[in-house]
PDB file of C-alpha atoms in Angstrom:
ATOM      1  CA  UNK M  20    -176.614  70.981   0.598  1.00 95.00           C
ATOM      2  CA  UNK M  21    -179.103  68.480  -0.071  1.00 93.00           C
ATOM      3  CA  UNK M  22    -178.650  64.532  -2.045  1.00 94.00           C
ATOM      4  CA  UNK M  23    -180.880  65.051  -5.016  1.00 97.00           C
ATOM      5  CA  UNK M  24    -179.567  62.951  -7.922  1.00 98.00           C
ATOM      6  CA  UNK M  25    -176.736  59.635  -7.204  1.00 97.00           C
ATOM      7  CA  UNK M  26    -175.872  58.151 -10.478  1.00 97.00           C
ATOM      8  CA  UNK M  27    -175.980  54.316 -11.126  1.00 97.00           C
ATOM      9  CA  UNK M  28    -173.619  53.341 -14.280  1.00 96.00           C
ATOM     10  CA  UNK M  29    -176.233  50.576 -16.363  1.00 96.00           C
ATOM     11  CA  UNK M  30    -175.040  49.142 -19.427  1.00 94.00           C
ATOM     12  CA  UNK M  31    -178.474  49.742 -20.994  1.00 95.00           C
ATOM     13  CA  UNK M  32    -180.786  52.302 -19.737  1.00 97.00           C
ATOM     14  CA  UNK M  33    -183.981  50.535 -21.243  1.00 97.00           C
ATOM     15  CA  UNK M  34    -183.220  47.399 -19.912  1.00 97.00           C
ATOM     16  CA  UNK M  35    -182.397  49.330 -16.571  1.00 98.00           C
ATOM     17  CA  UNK M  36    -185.425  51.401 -16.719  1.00 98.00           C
ATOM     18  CA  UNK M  37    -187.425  47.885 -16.642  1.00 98.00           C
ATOM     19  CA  UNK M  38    -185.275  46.138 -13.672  1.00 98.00           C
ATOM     20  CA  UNK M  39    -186.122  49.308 -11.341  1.00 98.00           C
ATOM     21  CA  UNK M  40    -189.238  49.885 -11.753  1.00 98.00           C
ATOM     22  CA  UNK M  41    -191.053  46.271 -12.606  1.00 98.00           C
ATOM     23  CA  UNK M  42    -189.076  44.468 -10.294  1.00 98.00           C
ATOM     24  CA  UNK M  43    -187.686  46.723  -7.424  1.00 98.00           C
ATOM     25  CA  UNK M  44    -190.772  48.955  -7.392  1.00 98.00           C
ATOM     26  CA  UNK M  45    -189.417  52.421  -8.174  1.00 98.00           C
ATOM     27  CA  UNK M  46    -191.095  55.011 -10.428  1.00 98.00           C
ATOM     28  CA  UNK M  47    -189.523  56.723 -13.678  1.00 98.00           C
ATOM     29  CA  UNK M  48    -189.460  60.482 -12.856  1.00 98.00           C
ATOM     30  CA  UNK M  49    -187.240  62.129 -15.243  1.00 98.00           C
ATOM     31  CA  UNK M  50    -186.940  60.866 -18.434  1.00 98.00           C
ATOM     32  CA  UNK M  51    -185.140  63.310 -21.023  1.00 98.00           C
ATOM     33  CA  UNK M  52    -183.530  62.425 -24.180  1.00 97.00           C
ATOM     34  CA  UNK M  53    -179.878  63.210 -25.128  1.00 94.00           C
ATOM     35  CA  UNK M  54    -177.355  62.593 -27.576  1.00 90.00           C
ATOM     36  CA  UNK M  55    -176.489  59.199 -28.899  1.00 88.00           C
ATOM     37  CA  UNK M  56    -179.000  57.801 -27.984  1.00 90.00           C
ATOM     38  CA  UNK M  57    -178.702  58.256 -24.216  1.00 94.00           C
ATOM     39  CA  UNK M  58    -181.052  59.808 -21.675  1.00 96.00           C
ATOM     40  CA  UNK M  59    -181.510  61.628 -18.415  1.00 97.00           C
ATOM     41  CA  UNK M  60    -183.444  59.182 -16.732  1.00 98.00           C
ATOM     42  CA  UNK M  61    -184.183  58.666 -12.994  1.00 98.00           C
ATOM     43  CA  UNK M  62    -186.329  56.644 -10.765  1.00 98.00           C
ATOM     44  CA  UNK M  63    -187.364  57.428  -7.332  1.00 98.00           C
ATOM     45  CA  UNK M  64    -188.847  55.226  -4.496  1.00 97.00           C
ATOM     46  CA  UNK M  65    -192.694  54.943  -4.370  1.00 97.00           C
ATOM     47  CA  UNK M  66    -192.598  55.813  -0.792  1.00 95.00           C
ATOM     48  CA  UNK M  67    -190.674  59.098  -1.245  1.00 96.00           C
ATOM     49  CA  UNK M  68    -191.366  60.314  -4.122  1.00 97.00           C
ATOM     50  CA  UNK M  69    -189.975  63.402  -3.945  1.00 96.00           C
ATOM     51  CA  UNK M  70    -186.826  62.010  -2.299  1.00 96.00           C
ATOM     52  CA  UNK M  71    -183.350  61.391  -3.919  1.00 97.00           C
ATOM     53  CA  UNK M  72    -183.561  60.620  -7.666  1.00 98.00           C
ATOM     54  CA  UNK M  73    -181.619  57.265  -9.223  1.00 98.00           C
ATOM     55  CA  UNK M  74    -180.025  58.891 -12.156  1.00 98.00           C
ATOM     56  CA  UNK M  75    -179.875  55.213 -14.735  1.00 98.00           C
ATOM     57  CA  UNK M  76    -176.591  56.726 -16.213  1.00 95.00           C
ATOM     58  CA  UNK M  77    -175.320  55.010 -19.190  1.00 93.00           C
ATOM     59  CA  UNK M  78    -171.921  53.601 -19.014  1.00 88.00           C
ATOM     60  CA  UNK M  79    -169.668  55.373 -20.187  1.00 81.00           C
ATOM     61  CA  UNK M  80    -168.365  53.958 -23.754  1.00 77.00           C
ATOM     62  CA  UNK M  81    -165.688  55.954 -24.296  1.00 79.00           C
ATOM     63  CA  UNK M  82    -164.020  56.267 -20.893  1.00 88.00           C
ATOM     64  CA  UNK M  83    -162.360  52.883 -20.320  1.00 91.00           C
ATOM     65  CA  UNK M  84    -161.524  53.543 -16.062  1.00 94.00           C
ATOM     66  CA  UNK M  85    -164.691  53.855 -15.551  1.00 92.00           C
ATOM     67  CA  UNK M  86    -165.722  50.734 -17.313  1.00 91.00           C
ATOM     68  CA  UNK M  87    -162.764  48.761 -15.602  1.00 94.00           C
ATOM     69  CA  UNK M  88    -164.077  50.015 -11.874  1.00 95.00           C
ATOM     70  CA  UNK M  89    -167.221  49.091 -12.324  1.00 95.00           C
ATOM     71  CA  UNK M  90    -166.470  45.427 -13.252  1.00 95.00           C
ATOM     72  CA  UNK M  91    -163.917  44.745 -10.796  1.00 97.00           C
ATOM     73  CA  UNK M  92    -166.402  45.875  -8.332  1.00 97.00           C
ATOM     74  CA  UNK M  93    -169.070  43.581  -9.788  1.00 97.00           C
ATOM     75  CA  UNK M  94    -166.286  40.940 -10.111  1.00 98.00           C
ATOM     76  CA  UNK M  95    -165.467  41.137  -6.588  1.00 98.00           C
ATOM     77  CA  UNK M  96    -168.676  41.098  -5.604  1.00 97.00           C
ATOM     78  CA  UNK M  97    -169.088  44.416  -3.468  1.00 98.00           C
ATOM     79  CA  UNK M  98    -172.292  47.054  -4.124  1.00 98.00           C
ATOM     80  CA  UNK M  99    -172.103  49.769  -6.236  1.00 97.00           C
ATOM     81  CA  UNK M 100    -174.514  51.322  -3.282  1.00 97.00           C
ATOM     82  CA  UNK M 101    -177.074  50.728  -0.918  1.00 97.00           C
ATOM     83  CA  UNK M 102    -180.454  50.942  -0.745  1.00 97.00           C
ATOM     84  CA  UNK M 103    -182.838  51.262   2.849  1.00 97.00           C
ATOM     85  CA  UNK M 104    -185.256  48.609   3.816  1.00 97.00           C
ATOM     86  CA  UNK M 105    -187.472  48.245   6.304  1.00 97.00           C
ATOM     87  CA  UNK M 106    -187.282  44.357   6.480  1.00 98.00           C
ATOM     88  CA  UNK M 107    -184.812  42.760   4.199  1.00 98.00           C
ATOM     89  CA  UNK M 108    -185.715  39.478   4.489  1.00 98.00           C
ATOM     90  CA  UNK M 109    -189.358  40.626   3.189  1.00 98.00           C
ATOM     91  CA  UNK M 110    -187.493  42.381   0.512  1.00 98.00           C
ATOM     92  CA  UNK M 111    -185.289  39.059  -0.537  1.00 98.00           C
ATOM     93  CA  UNK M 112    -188.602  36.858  -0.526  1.00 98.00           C
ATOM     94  CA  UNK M 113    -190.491  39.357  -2.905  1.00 98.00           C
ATOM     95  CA  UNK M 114    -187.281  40.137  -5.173  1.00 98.00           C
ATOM     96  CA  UNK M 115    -186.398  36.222  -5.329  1.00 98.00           C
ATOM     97  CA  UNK M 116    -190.036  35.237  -6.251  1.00 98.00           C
ATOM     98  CA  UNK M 117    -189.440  37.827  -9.284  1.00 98.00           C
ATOM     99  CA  UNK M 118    -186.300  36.531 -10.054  1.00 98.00           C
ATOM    100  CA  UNK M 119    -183.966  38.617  -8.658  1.00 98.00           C
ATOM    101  CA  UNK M 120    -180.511  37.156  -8.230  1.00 98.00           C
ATOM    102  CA  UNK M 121    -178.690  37.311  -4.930  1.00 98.00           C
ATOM    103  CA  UNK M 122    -175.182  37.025  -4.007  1.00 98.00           C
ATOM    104  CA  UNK M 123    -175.634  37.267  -0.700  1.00 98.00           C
ATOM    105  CA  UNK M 124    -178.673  36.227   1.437  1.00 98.00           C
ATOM    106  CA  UNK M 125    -180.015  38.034   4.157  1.00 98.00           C
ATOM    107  CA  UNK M 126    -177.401  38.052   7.022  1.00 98.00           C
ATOM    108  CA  UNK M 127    -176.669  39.659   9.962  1.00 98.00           C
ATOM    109  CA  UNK M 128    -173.664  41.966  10.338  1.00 97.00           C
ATOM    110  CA  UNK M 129    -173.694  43.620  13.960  1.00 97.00           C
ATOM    111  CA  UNK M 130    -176.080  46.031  13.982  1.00 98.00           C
ATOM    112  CA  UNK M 131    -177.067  45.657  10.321  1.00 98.00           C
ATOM    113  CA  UNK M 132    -179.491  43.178   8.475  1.00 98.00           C
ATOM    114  CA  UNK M 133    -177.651  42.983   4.256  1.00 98.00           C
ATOM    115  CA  UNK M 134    -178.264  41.369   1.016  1.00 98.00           C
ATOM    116  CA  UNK M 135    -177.051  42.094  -1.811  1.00 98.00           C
ATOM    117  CA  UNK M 136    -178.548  41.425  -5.846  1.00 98.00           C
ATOM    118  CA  UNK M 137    -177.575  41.685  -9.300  1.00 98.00           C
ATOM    119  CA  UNK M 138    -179.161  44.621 -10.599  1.00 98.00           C
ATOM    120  CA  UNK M 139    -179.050  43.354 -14.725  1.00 97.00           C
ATOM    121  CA  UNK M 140    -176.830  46.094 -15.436  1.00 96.00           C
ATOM    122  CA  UNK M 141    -173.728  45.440 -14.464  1.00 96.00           C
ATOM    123  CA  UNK M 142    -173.987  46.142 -10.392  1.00 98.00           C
ATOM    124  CA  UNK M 143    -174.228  44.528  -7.670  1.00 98.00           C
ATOM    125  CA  UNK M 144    -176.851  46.311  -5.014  1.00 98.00           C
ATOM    126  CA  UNK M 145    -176.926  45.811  -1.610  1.00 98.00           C
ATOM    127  CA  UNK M 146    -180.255  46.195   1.100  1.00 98.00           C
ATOM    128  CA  UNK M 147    -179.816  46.954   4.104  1.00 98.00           C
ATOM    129  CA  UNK M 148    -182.259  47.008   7.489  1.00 98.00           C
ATOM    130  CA  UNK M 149    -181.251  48.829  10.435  1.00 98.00           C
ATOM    131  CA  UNK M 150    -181.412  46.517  13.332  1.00 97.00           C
TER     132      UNK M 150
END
């Protein structure tokens, strides 16, 4: 088995679409309409392009759990999921001076260098740097 597609629950795909790729750098690479308005829309990273897709999944509307987990995680501040980096403090510098909020600065856990962002859409993303 292979990790092609991870979902990301955004509260609206447009504004989504523009957080991922203007400010975090990603490319759209899928981007199929379906009902309601929705769409099957991922990004992937420039540098692996034909890596694991971000699927920018709509929230679900109609399915109240999942709306309630995803808040309490944003709420209590922990990531939705991760994302690699190479140099997180590089990555905090360039995402701040676009505006990017952060929760949590670059810091040091063991082994690890975090920080984690709001992503617009309803989820907080960490970065992490392997040490």
């Amino acid at each position: 088995m292979k990790v092609k597609v991870i979902g990301i629950p955004v509260h609206d795909q447009e504004k989504a679409l523009k957080f991922y790729t203007e400010k975090l750098g990603f490319l759209k690479k899928i981007d199929i309409p379906l009902s309601e308005g929705n769409r099957w829309l991922t990004v992937v990273s420039k540098e692996e392009q034909d890596g694991a897709e971000i699927l920018l999944e709509p929230s679900p509307n109609h399915f109240e759990p999942a709306k309630v987990y995803q808040k309490a995680l944003f709420d209590a501040g922990i990531p939705y999921t991760q994302f690699n980096s190479e140099d997180v403090q590089r990555e905090y510098d360039r995402l701040s001076n676009l505006g990017v909020e952060f929760s949590v600065k670059p810091t040091e856990m063991g082994t690890v260098k975090i920080a984690v962002f709001n992503d617009t859409c309803g989820n907080n993303i960490q970065i992490v740097q392997m040490l």
